[in-house]
Coordinates of C-alpha atoms in Angstrom, one line a residue:
A1293 CA 75.3 -159.3 31.2
Y1294 CA 75.3 -159.6 27.4
N1295 CA 79.1 -159.6 26.9
N1296 CA 80.3 -159.5 30.5
R1297 CA 81.7 -156.0 30.2
K1298 CA 81.1 -153.0 32.4
I1299 CA 79.0 -150.3 30.7
D1300 CA 79.6 -147.3 32.9
D1301 CA 83.4 -146.8 32.8
E1302 CA 84.5 -143.2 32.4
E1303 CA 87.6 -141.2 31.6
T1304 CA 87.7 -137.4 32.0
F1305 CA 90.5 -134.9 31.7
G1306 CA 90.4 -131.1 31.6
G1307 CA 91.7 -127.9 33.1
N1308 CA 90.7 -124.5 34.4
L1309 CA 92.3 -121.1 34.1
K1310 CA 91.5 -117.9 36.0
L1311 CA 93.1 -114.5 35.5
H1312 CA 92.4 -111.3 37.5
W1313 CA 93.7 -107.9 36.6
K1314 CA 93.2 -104.8 38.7
I1315 CA 93.6 -102.2 36.0
S1316 CA 93.0 -99.3 38.3
P1317 CA 91.5 -98.7 41.8
K1318 CA 88.0 -98.5 40.1
L1319 CA 88.4 -100.8 37.2
T1320 CA 89.0 -104.6 37.3
A1321 CA 88.8 -107.4 34.8
S1322 CA 88.7 -111.2 35.2
Y1323 CA 88.8 -114.0 32.7
T1324 CA 88.0 -117.7 33.3
A1325 CA 88.2 -120.6 31.0
S1326 CA 87.6 -124.3 31.4
Y1327 CA 88.1 -127.3 29.1
E1328 CA 86.8 -130.9 29.7
Y1329 CA 86.8 -134.0 27.6
T1330 CA 84.8 -137.1 28.7
D1331 CA 84.7 -140.6 27.3
Q1332 CA 82.3 -142.8 29.1
G1333 CA 80.0 -145.8 28.8
A1334 CA 76.4 -144.7 29.0
F1335 CA 72.8 -145.6 29.7
P1336 CA 73.2 -148.6 32.2
Y1337 CA 69.4 -149.3 32.2
G1338 CA 67.8 -152.6 33.2
L1339 CA 64.3 -153.5 32.2
Y1340 CA 61.8 -153.1 35.1
D1341 CA 59.3 -155.9 36.0
E1342 CA 56.1 -154.3 37.4
E1343 CA 54.9 -157.6 39.0
T1344 CA 58.1 -158.4 41.0
G1345 CA 59.4 -154.8 41.4
K1346 CA 62.8 -156.1 40.3
I1347 CA 65.2 -154.4 37.9
A1348 CA 66.9 -156.8 35.5
Q1349 CA 70.7 -156.7 34.8
V1350 CA 72.0 -154.5 32.0
R1351 CA 71.8 -156.6 28.8
I1352 CA 72.3 -154.2 25.9
N1353 CA 73.9 -155.7 22.8
D1354 CA 75.0 -152.6 21.0
E1355 CA 77.5 -150.0 21.9
S1356 CA 76.3 -147.3 24.2
S1357 CA 78.7 -144.5 24.9
Y1358 CA 79.0 -140.7 25.3
K1359 CA 82.0 -138.7 24.2
R1360 CA 81.9 -134.9 24.7
T1361 CA 84.2 -131.9 24.5
L1362 CA 83.1 -128.8 26.4
F1363 CA 85.0 -125.5 26.4
S1364 CA 83.6 -122.4 28.2
N1365 CA 85.0 -119.0 29.0
N1366 CA 83.9 -115.6 30.1
L1367 CA 85.3 -112.1 30.5
S1368 CA 84.0 -109.9 33.3
L1369 CA 84.6 -106.2 33.6
S1370 CA 83.7 -104.2 36.6
Y1371 CA 83.8 -100.4 37.3
Q1372 CA 82.8 -98.8 40.5
N1373 CA 82.9 -95.5 42.4
E1374 CA 81.3 -94.3 45.6
N1375 CA 77.8 -94.3 44.0
M1376 CA 77.4 -97.2 41.7
L1377 CA 78.8 -100.5 40.3
L1378 CA 78.8 -101.2 36.6
T1379 CA 79.5 -104.7 35.3
S1380 CA 79.7 -106.5 32.0
V1381 CA 79.9 -110.3 31.6
T1382 CA 80.6 -111.8 28.2
G1383 CA 80.5 -115.6 27.7
Y1384 CA 81.1 -118.2 25.0
Q1385 CA 80.6 -122.0 25.3
Y1386 CA 81.4 -124.7 22.7
L1387 CA 80.0 -128.2 22.9
D1388 CA 80.8 -131.2 20.7
D1389 CA 79.4 -134.5 21.7
N1390 CA 78.9 -138.0 20.2
M1391 CA 76.2 -140.2 21.8
K1392 CA 75.6 -143.8 20.9
M1393 CA 72.6 -145.6 22.4
D1394 CA 71.1 -149.1 22.3
Q1395 CA 67.7 -147.5 22.5
D1396 CA 65.7 -150.6 23.3
F1397 CA 68.0 -151.3 26.4
S1398 CA 67.8 -155.0 25.8
D1399 CA 69.7 -157.8 24.1
S1400 CA 67.3 -157.7 21.1
S1401 CA 68.3 -155.9 17.9
I1402 CA 65.5 -153.3 17.7
F1403 CA 66.8 -149.7 17.7
V1404 CA 70.2 -147.9 17.8
L1405 CA 70.8 -144.2 17.9
N1406 CA 73.9 -142.2 17.1
Q1407 CA 73.4 -138.5 18.0
L1408 CA 76.1 -135.9 17.1
Q1409 CA 75.8 -132.4 18.4
K1410 CA 77.7 -129.1 18.0
Q1411 CA 76.8 -126.0 19.9
H1412 CA 78.1 -122.4 19.9
A1413 CA 76.5 -120.3 22.7
F1414 CA 77.1 -116.6 23.3
T1415 CA 75.8 -114.5 26.2
E1416 CA 76.2 -110.9 27.3
E1417 CA 74.9 -109.2 30.4
I1418 CA 75.3 -105.6 31.4
S1419 CA 74.1 -104.3 34.8
I1420 CA 74.4 -101.2 36.9
K1421 CA 73.4 -101.0 40.6
S1422 CA 73.6 -98.4 43.3
K1423 CA 76.3 -98.5 45.9
N1424 CA 75.7 -96.3 48.9
N1425 CA 74.2 -96.4 52.4
N1426 CA 70.9 -94.8 51.5
N1427 CA 67.6 -96.4 52.3
Y1428 CA 66.8 -96.6 48.5
Q1429 CA 68.8 -99.1 46.4
W1430 CA 68.3 -99.7 42.7
S1431 CA 69.6 -101.8 39.8
F1432 CA 69.1 -102.0 36.0
G1433 CA 70.3 -104.6 33.5
A1434 CA 70.1 -106.0 30.0
Y1435 CA 70.8 -109.5 28.9
G1436 CA 71.1 -111.2 25.5
F1437 CA 72.0 -114.6 24.1
Y1438 CA 72.5 -116.5 20.8
N1439 CA 72.6 -120.3 20.7
K1440 CA 73.5 -122.2 17.5
L1441 CA 72.9 -125.9 17.9
S1442 CA 73.3 -128.5 15.1
T1443 CA 72.1 -132.1 15.7
N1444 CA 72.5 -135.1 13.5
G1445 CA 70.5 -137.9 15.1
P1446 CA 70.1 -141.0 12.8
V1447 CA 68.2 -144.0 14.1
E1448 CA 68.6 -147.5 12.7
F1449 CA 65.8 -150.0 12.9
K1450 CA 67.5 -153.5 13.1
H1451 CA 65.9 -156.8 12.1
T1452 CA 64.0 -157.3 15.3
G1453 CA 62.8 -153.8 15.3
I1454 CA 61.5 -154.2 11.7
D1455 CA 59.6 -157.4 12.7
S1456 CA 58.2 -156.0 16.0
V1457 CA 57.6 -152.3 15.3
L1458 CA 57.1 -151.7 11.6
Q1459 CA 55.9 -155.1 10.1
P1460 CA 52.7 -155.4 12.3
V1461 CA 51.2 -152.4 10.4
F1462 CA 51.5 -154.4 7.1
D1463 CA 50.4 -157.6 8.7
E1464 CA 47.1 -155.9 9.6
L1465 CA 46.8 -154.7 6.0
S1466 CA 47.6 -158.2 4.7
N1467 CA 44.8 -159.7 6.8
K1468 CA 42.3 -157.2 5.4
L1469 CA 43.5 -158.0 1.9
A1470 CA 42.9 -161.7 2.6
A1471 CA 39.5 -161.0 3.9
A1472 CA 38.7 -159.1 0.7
G1473 CA 39.7 -162.1 -1.4
M1474 CA 43.3 -161.0 -2.2
P1475 CA 45.6 -163.6 -0.6
G1476 CA 49.1 -162.6 0.0
K1477 CA 51.4 -161.0 2.6
I1478 CA 53.1 -157.6 2.4
L1479 CA 56.7 -157.9 3.8
I1480 CA 59.3 -155.4 4.6
T1481 CA 62.3 -156.7 2.7
D1482 CA 65.0 -154.5 4.3
K1483 CA 67.4 -156.2 6.8
S1484 CA 67.8 -152.8 8.5
I1485 CA 66.3 -149.3 7.9
Y1486 CA 68.5 -146.2 8.4
I1487 CA 66.5 -143.0 9.2
P1488 CA 68.7 -139.9 9.2
G1489 CA 67.7 -136.7 11.0
D1490 CA 69.5 -133.4 10.6
F1491 CA 68.3 -130.5 12.8
E1492 CA 69.4 -126.9 13.0
T1493 CA 67.8 -125.3 16.2
P1494 CA 69.2 -121.7 16.6
S1495 CA 67.7 -119.6 19.3
Y1496 CA 68.2 -116.1 20.6
G1497 CA 66.7 -113.8 23.1
A1498 CA 67.0 -110.7 25.1
A1499 CA 65.8 -109.3 28.4
I1500 CA 65.8 -106.0 30.3
Y1501 CA 65.1 -105.7 34.1
H1502 CA 64.9 -103.4 37.0
Q1503 CA 64.8 -103.8 40.7
S1504 CA 64.3 -101.3 43.5
T1505 CA 64.7 -101.8 47.3
Y1506 CA 63.6 -99.4 50.0
N1507 CA 64.9 -100.1 53.5
N1508 CA 63.4 -98.9 56.8
L1509 CA 60.0 -98.4 55.2
F1510 CA 57.6 -96.8 57.7
T1511 CA 59.5 -98.4 60.5
D1512 CA 63.1 -99.6 61.2
G1513 CA 63.9 -103.0 59.9
L1514 CA 61.1 -103.2 57.3
S1515 CA 62.2 -103.3 53.6
V1516 CA 60.4 -103.8 50.3
T1517 CA 61.9 -105.0 47.0
A1518 CA 60.0 -104.7 43.7
G1519 CA 61.3 -105.8 40.3
I1520 CA 60.2 -106.5 36.8
R1521 CA 61.9 -108.3 33.9
L1522 CA 60.8 -108.4 30.2
D1523 CA 62.0 -111.5 28.4
Y1524 CA 61.8 -112.2 24.6
E1525 CA 62.9 -115.5 23.1
K1526 CA 62.7 -117.0 19.6
Q1527 CA 63.5 -120.6 18.6
E1528 CA 63.8 -122.0 15.1
L1529 CA 63.8 -125.5 13.8
K1530 CA 65.1 -126.8 10.4
Y1531 CA 64.5 -130.5 10.1
R1532 CA 65.8 -132.5 7.1
S1533 CA 65.4 -136.2 6.6
E1534 CA 64.9 -138.8 3.7
A1535 CA 64.3 -142.5 4.1
K1536 CA 62.5 -145.4 2.4
M1537 CA 61.4 -148.9 3.4
N1538 CA 61.3 -151.5 0.7
L1539 CA 58.2 -153.8 0.5
G1540 CA 57.4 -157.0 -1.3
M1541 CA 54.2 -159.0 -1.9
Q1542 CA 54.5 -162.6 -1.0
I1543 CA 51.8 -164.8 -2.8
P1544 CA 51.8 -168.5 -2.0
G1545 CA 53.7 -170.5 -4.6
R1546 CA 55.1 -167.4 -6.3
P1547 CA 58.3 -165.3 -6.0
I1548 CA 58.1 -162.1 -3.9
V1549 CA 57.0 -159.2 -6.0
D1550 CA 58.9 -156.0 -5.4
L1551 CA 56.5 -153.1 -4.5
S1552 CA 59.1 -150.4 -3.8
N1553 CA 58.7 -148.8 -7.2
W1554 CA 55.0 -148.0 -6.4
Y1555 CA 55.9 -145.2 -4.0
P1556 CA 58.7 -142.6 -3.5
A1557 CA 61.1 -142.1 -0.7
S1558 CA 59.7 -140.2 2.2
I1559 CA 61.1 -136.7 2.6
I1560 CA 60.8 -134.2 5.4
D1561 CA 61.9 -130.7 4.8
E1562 CA 60.4 -128.5 7.6
N1563 CA 61.1 -125.0 8.7
I1564 CA 59.2 -123.8 11.8
S1565 CA 59.7 -121.3 14.6
Q1566 CA 58.1 -120.1 17.8
D1567 CA 58.7 -117.0 19.9
F1568 CA 57.2 -115.6 23.1
W1569 CA 57.3 -112.6 25.4
Q1570 CA 57.2 -112.9 29.2
V1571 CA 56.7 -110.1 31.7
L1572 CA 58.1 -111.3 35.1
P1573 CA 57.2 -109.2 38.1
K1574 CA 58.5 -109.8 41.6
I1575 CA 57.8 -108.2 45.1
S1576 CA 59.2 -109.2 48.5
F1577 CA 59.0 -107.8 52.0
K1578 CA 61.6 -108.4 54.7
Y1579 CA 61.4 -107.5 58.4
E1580 CA 64.2 -107.7 60.9
C1581 CA 62.4 -108.6 64.1
T1582 CA 65.7 -108.6 66.1
P1583 CA 69.3 -108.2 65.1
R1584 CA 69.4 -112.0 64.9
T1585 CA 66.0 -112.8 63.3
F1586 CA 64.2 -111.7 60.2
T1587 CA 61.1 -112.8 58.3
Y1588 CA 60.3 -112.4 54.6
L1589 CA 57.5 -112.8 52.1
S1590 CA 57.8 -112.9 48.3
V1591 CA 55.7 -113.3 45.2
A1592 CA 57.3 -113.8 41.8
K1593 CA 56.4 -115.1 38.4
G1594 CA 58.7 -117.6 36.6
Y1595 CA 58.8 -119.6 33.4
K1596 CA 60.6 -122.4 31.5
A1597 CA 61.3 -121.8 27.9
V1598 CA 59.7 -123.4 24.8
G1599 CA 61.6 -126.0 22.8
Y1600 CA 61.6 -128.8 20.3
N1601 CA 61.8 -132.6 20.8
V1602 CA 64.3 -133.7 18.2
Q1603 CA 64.2 -137.1 19.9
M1604 CA 60.8 -137.6 18.2
S1605 CA 62.4 -137.7 14.7
A1606 CA 62.4 -141.5 14.3
D1607 CA 58.7 -141.7 15.2
I1608 CA 57.8 -138.8 12.9
M1609 CA 59.6 -140.4 10.0
Q1610 CA 58.2 -143.8 10.7
S1611 CA 54.7 -142.4 10.5
Q1612 CA 55.5 -140.5 7.3
M1613 CA 57.0 -143.6 5.6
Q1614 CA 53.9 -145.7 6.5
Y1615 CA 51.6 -143.0 5.1
D1616 CA 53.6 -142.6 1.9
V1617 CA 53.7 -146.4 1.4
M1618 CA 49.9 -146.6 1.9
N1619 CA 49.3 -143.8 -0.5
G1620 CA 51.5 -145.6 -3.1
V1621 CA 49.7 -148.9 -2.9
Q1622 CA 46.2 -147.5 -2.2
E1623 CA 44.8 -149.1 -5.4
M1624 CA 45.2 -152.5 -3.7
I1625 CA 43.9 -151.4 -0.3
P1626 CA 40.3 -152.3 0.7
P1627 CA 38.1 -149.2 1.2
T1628 CA 37.6 -150.2 4.8
F1629 CA 41.3 -149.8 5.6
E1630 CA 41.8 -146.2 6.8
I1631 CA 45.0 -144.4 5.9
E1632 CA 45.9 -142.2 8.8
E1633 CA 47.5 -138.9 7.9
P1634 CA 50.5 -137.9 10.1
R1635 CA 49.9 -135.0 12.5
P1636 CA 51.6 -131.7 11.6
I1637 CA 55.2 -131.8 12.7
K1638 CA 54.9 -128.6 14.6
D1639 CA 52.2 -130.1 16.8
V1640 CA 54.2 -133.2 17.4
I1641 CA 57.7 -131.8 18.0
S1642 CA 57.2 -128.5 19.9
Y1643 CA 56.1 -127.7 23.4
K1644 CA 54.9 -124.5 25.0
P1645 CA 56.5 -122.5 27.8
E1646 CA 55.7 -123.4 31.4
T1647 CA 54.8 -120.5 33.7
S1648 CA 54.3 -120.3 37.4
W1649 CA 53.4 -117.9 40.2
N1650 CA 55.6 -118.6 43.2
Y1651 CA 54.7 -117.6 46.8
E1652 CA 57.1 -117.9 49.7
I1653 CA 57.1 -117.0 53.4
G1654 CA 59.9 -117.7 55.8
I1655 CA 61.9 -116.9 58.9
R1656 CA 65.6 -117.0 59.6
S1657 CA 67.0 -116.8 63.0
E1658 CA 70.1 -117.3 65.2
L1659 CA 68.4 -119.2 68.0
I1660 CA 71.5 -119.5 70.1
K1661 CA 74.1 -116.8 69.5
N1662 CA 77.1 -118.2 67.6
R1663 CA 75.8 -121.7 68.2
L1664 CA 72.5 -122.5 66.5
H1665 CA 71.1 -121.1 63.2
A1666 CA 67.6 -122.0 61.9
E1667 CA 65.6 -121.3 58.8
M1668 CA 62.0 -122.3 57.9
T1669 CA 60.2 -121.6 54.6
F1670 CA 56.7 -122.3 53.3
F1671 CA 56.0 -122.2 49.6
Y1672 CA 53.2 -122.5 47.1
M1673 CA 53.5 -122.7 43.3
D1674 CA 50.6 -122.3 40.8
V1675 CA 51.9 -123.9 37.5
R1676 CA 50.4 -123.6 34.0
N1677 CA 51.4 -125.7 31.0
L1678 CA 53.5 -127.9 33.2
Q1679 CA 56.4 -129.5 31.2
I1680 CA 56.7 -133.2 31.9
T1681 CA 58.5 -136.2 30.4
K1682 CA 56.6 -138.6 28.2
F1683 CA 57.5 -141.6 26.1
V1684 CA 57.0 -142.1 22.4
K1685 CA 54.5 -144.8 21.2
S1686 CA 57.2 -147.4 20.8
G1687 CA 58.4 -146.8 24.4
N1688 CA 61.9 -146.3 23.1
G1689 CA 62.6 -142.6 23.5
R1690 CA 61.4 -139.8 25.7
Y1691 CA 60.3 -136.2 25.1
L1692 CA 58.9 -133.1 26.8
S1693 CA 55.2 -132.2 26.6
N1694 CA 52.8 -129.9 28.4
A1695 CA 50.4 -131.3 31.0
G1696 CA 47.9 -128.6 32.0
K1697 CA 47.9 -127.1 35.4
A1698 CA 49.5 -128.2 38.7
D1699 CA 49.9 -127.2 42.3
S1700 CA 53.0 -127.6 44.4
Y1701 CA 53.3 -126.6 48.0
G1702 CA 55.5 -127.6 51.0
A1703 CA 58.0 -126.5 53.6
E1704 CA 61.7 -126.6 54.2
L1705 CA 63.6 -126.6 57.5
S1706 CA 67.3 -126.1 57.9
L1707 CA 69.3 -126.2 61.2
R1708 CA 73.0 -125.6 61.6
A1709 CA 74.7 -126.2 65.0
I1710 CA 78.2 -125.2 65.9
L1711 CA 78.9 -127.9 68.6
S1712 CA 82.5 -126.8 69.2
N1713 CA 85.4 -125.0 67.6
E1714 CA 86.0 -128.2 65.5
F1715 CA 82.5 -129.8 65.1
T1716 CA 79.5 -128.6 63.2
A1717 CA 76.3 -130.4 62.3
D1718 CA 73.6 -129.7 59.7
L1719 CA 70.0 -130.9 59.4
N1720 CA 67.9 -130.2 56.3
Y1721 CA 64.4 -131.4 55.6
G1722 CA 62.0 -130.7 52.8
Y1723 CA 58.4 -131.7 52.1
T1724 CA 56.7 -131.2 48.7
R1725 CA 53.3 -132.1 47.6
A1726 CA 53.2 -131.5 43.8
T1727 CA 50.0 -132.7 42.1
F1728 CA 48.2 -132.3 38.8
R1729 CA 45.2 -129.9 39.0
D1730 CA 44.0 -130.3 35.5
Y1731 CA 45.6 -132.9 33.2
N1732 CA 44.0 -135.4 30.8
N1733 CA 46.0 -137.2 28.1
D1734 CA 42.9 -138.1 26.2
K1735 CA 42.9 -141.6 27.8
D1736 CA 43.2 -141.1 31.5
D1737 CA 42.4 -138.3 33.9
F1738 CA 45.4 -137.6 36.2
K1739 CA 43.8 -134.9 38.3
G1740 CA 45.1 -135.2 41.9
N1741 CA 47.9 -137.5 41.0
Y1742 CA 51.5 -136.7 42.0
I1743 CA 53.8 -135.2 39.4
P1744 CA 56.5 -137.6 38.3
Y1745 CA 60.2 -137.2 39.4
T1746 CA 59.3 -134.9 42.3
P1747 CA 60.3 -136.4 45.7
Q1748 CA 57.8 -135.9 48.5
H1749 CA 60.3 -135.9 51.3
T1750 CA 64.1 -135.1 51.3
L1751 CA 66.3 -135.4 54.3
S1752 CA 70.0 -134.6 54.9
I1753 CA 72.0 -135.0 58.1
G1754 CA 75.7 -134.0 58.1
L1755 CA 78.5 -133.8 60.6
Q1756 CA 81.8 -132.0 59.9
Y1757 CA 85.1 -131.9 61.8
N1758 CA 87.8 -129.4 61.1
K1759 CA 91.0 -129.0 63.2
L1760 CA 93.8 -126.4 62.6
F1761 CA 97.3 -126.8 64.0
R1762 CA 100.1 -124.3 64.7
N1763 CA 103.8 -125.1 64.6
S1764 CA 103.1 -128.7 63.5
W1765 CA 104.1 -131.0 60.7
I1766 CA 100.5 -130.7 59.5
D1767 CA 98.3 -127.6 59.1
Q1768 CA 94.8 -129.1 59.1
I1769 CA 92.8 -132.3 59.5
F1770 CA 89.2 -132.5 58.3
A1771 CA 86.5 -135.1 58.0
S1772 CA 82.8 -135.2 57.3
A1773 CA 79.9 -137.7 56.9
Q1774 CA 76.5 -137.1 55.4
C1775 CA 73.3 -139.1 55.1
N1776 CA 70.8 -138.2 52.4
G1777 CA 67.3 -139.7 52.3
T1778 CA 64.6 -139.4 49.6
R1779 CA 60.9 -140.5 49.6
K1780 CA 58.7 -141.0 47.6
I1781 CA 59.2 -140.5 43.8
Y1782 CA 56.5 -141.5 41.3
W1783 CA 57.8 -142.4 37.9
E1784 CA 54.8 -141.7 35.7
G1785 CA 51.5 -139.8 35.7
S1786 CA 49.2 -142.7 36.7
N1787 CA 51.3 -143.1 39.9
R1788 CA 51.4 -146.9 39.5
L1789 CA 55.2 -147.1 39.8
S1790 CA 57.3 -145.4 42.4
Q1791 CA 60.7 -145.4 44.2
P1792 CA 60.2 -146.0 47.9
F1793 CA 62.3 -144.4 50.6
Y1794 CA 66.1 -144.9 50.4
A1795 CA 69.1 -143.3 52.1
I1796 CA 72.7 -143.2 51.2
V1797 CA 75.8 -142.3 53.3
N1798 CA 78.8 -140.4 52.0
A1799 CA 82.0 -139.7 53.9
Q1800 CA 85.4 -138.1 53.4
A1801 CA 88.5 -137.4 55.4
G1802 CA 91.8 -135.7 54.7
L1803 CA 94.7 -133.6 55.8
R1804 CA 96.5 -130.5 54.5
K1805 CA 100.0 -129.1 54.6
G1806 CA 100.5 -125.7 53.0
I1807 CA 99.1 -125.9 49.5
V1808 CA 99.0 -129.7 49.4
S1809 CA 96.0 -131.6 50.6
F1810 CA 95.2 -135.4 50.6
N1811 CA 91.6 -136.7 50.6
L1812 CA 90.0 -140.1 51.0
W1813 CA 86.3 -140.3 50.2
A1814 CA 83.5 -142.8 49.7
R1815 CA 80.0 -142.6 48.4
N1816 CA 77.0 -144.9 49.3
L1817 CA 78.9 -146.6 52.1
T1818 CA 75.8 -148.7 52.9
D1819 CA 75.7 -150.0 49.3
T1820 CA 72.0 -149.0 49.1
D1821 CA 70.3 -150.3 46.0
Y1822 CA 67.8 -147.9 44.4
A1823 CA 66.5 -146.7 41.1
A1824 CA 67.7 -143.3 39.9
F1825 CA 65.7 -143.0 36.7
Y1826 CA 62.7 -144.6 34.9

C-alpha cells in the first residue's frame, strides 16, 4: 500500500543430481546433490488491531527481501552380507543468504535490518545393524557434526526510531535535570544510528546409540525394543560490535552544546560458550493381535538443543550505549536518576535446552481387508524448559526463551479407504491440549494457559482418483482434492489473541504419457482469509 507494489514476488531456480553405483553385489554407493537460488520479496506483515480484529494492509516503506543460495550433497556407502548391514552417510551443506527487513513493518522510518549469513555444515553417520530372521535384532551407530555459521546483522535506527525509541530515555533525564534546577534538553543529534553486529557461532557435537529388538517375547506376536542414545553438543558465540550515538545539550537561547566528547563509543567484544550432555533412553512394546491388527506402547526422552538469539543484538547494543552515555555524563545527572547496568550478555542472548518425556499408545488395523485401514494414537508429553517465542522490548524482533514446564496431550485418528480401483479417500484428525504447567515471566502467571502456535484441532479430508490405461494415447489420468482445517491457535502466552477455525481447499489434476506429465493445481480455492503468523 505504501508504493503500490507487491511484496511477496519470488523467483527460484535450481537442480538436483542423483548417482547410484552398484560396485559389487554387496557394496553400493549413491551420491545426491541439489542447488537452489531464491530471490523473493519478504515479510508481508500487516499491523493487527486488537479492538477490531482486522489486519491492516502491508505498508512497509523500506526494502524487504530475501536472497539465498543453498547447496547440499551427501555420499552414502552401504555394505551388506547375510548377517549385517553397514552404512556410512557423509553430508555437506552450504548456505549464503542476504535478508533485508523493514523491521517495524509500517510506513514509519524506525528500524531496518540487513542480515548476511554464511554457513558450512558437515555431518557423518556410521551405523551397523543385524540382517537375519532371528527373533533378536540389533543396531549400533555413531554420529557427528560441525556447523560453522557467520552472521553479519547490522540494524539502522532511522529518524522516527531515534525519536520514538531512543530519545524518550533522554527526555526523562532532561525532565529530572529541569526539576533539579538545570534547564535544558539533551538531544540525540544523529539523523540515523548504524549498529553493526558480527557473530561467529560455530557448533559441533557427537552421539553414539544402540537399539535392540526382541520379537516373539514370551508369546507369538509380542516384541520389545529398547534403545539409548548419548548426545554431546557445544555451541560458541563470538560477538563483535561498536557504535556511538551523538548527544547535544539544548539550552534556551543558546546554541546546542556537543556532548559526544564526554563518553567513548560503546564496544562489545564477547566470547561465550555452552555445552551439554543428554542421555536419551527409549523403550517400546508391540503386539500383533491378529495378522491385520497390532497395538503399541512407547516411552522416550527427547530434547531441543541450546542456542543464541543473535536477533537480540540491536537491543543489547542499545542498552550498552545508553549505559555508557549515562556514565559519561554522570556529573550532571541528579543522584535520584538511577543508571541501570545492562544484564550480562550471556543471560540475555542464550537459551537452555528443552527436554521432554514422551508417552504414546496406539493401535493400527486393517478393519476391512484391502479396503479400510485405521490408526489411532494417544500421547502425553511432559516438557521442561519449554522453548517459546518472545518479542524484544521494542516489539520489533523476536527471540527464543525458556518458559518453565508444560504438558501436552491429545489423540490422532487416521482412516484410509480404498473405494474402488481408482478412488481412495483419507481422513486425518488431531487433537492437542498443550498448556503451561509452571510459567511466570515476572509480570504475569501463565499457568494453565495454552502454548502459543500450537493448534488445538487439525483436520484433513482428501480424495484421490488415479486411472491407468493400456494401448491408449494416454497412460494415466489423476486428480485429487484436499480440505485442511485448523482450530484454534493462540498467538501469545496470555491467550488474548488467537486465530479462529479456518479451512482451505487445494486441488490438482493431470495426465501422463510415458515420462512426460502435465499438471494443473490450485491452492486455497475458497480464497480463505486467515493469519499465518503473529
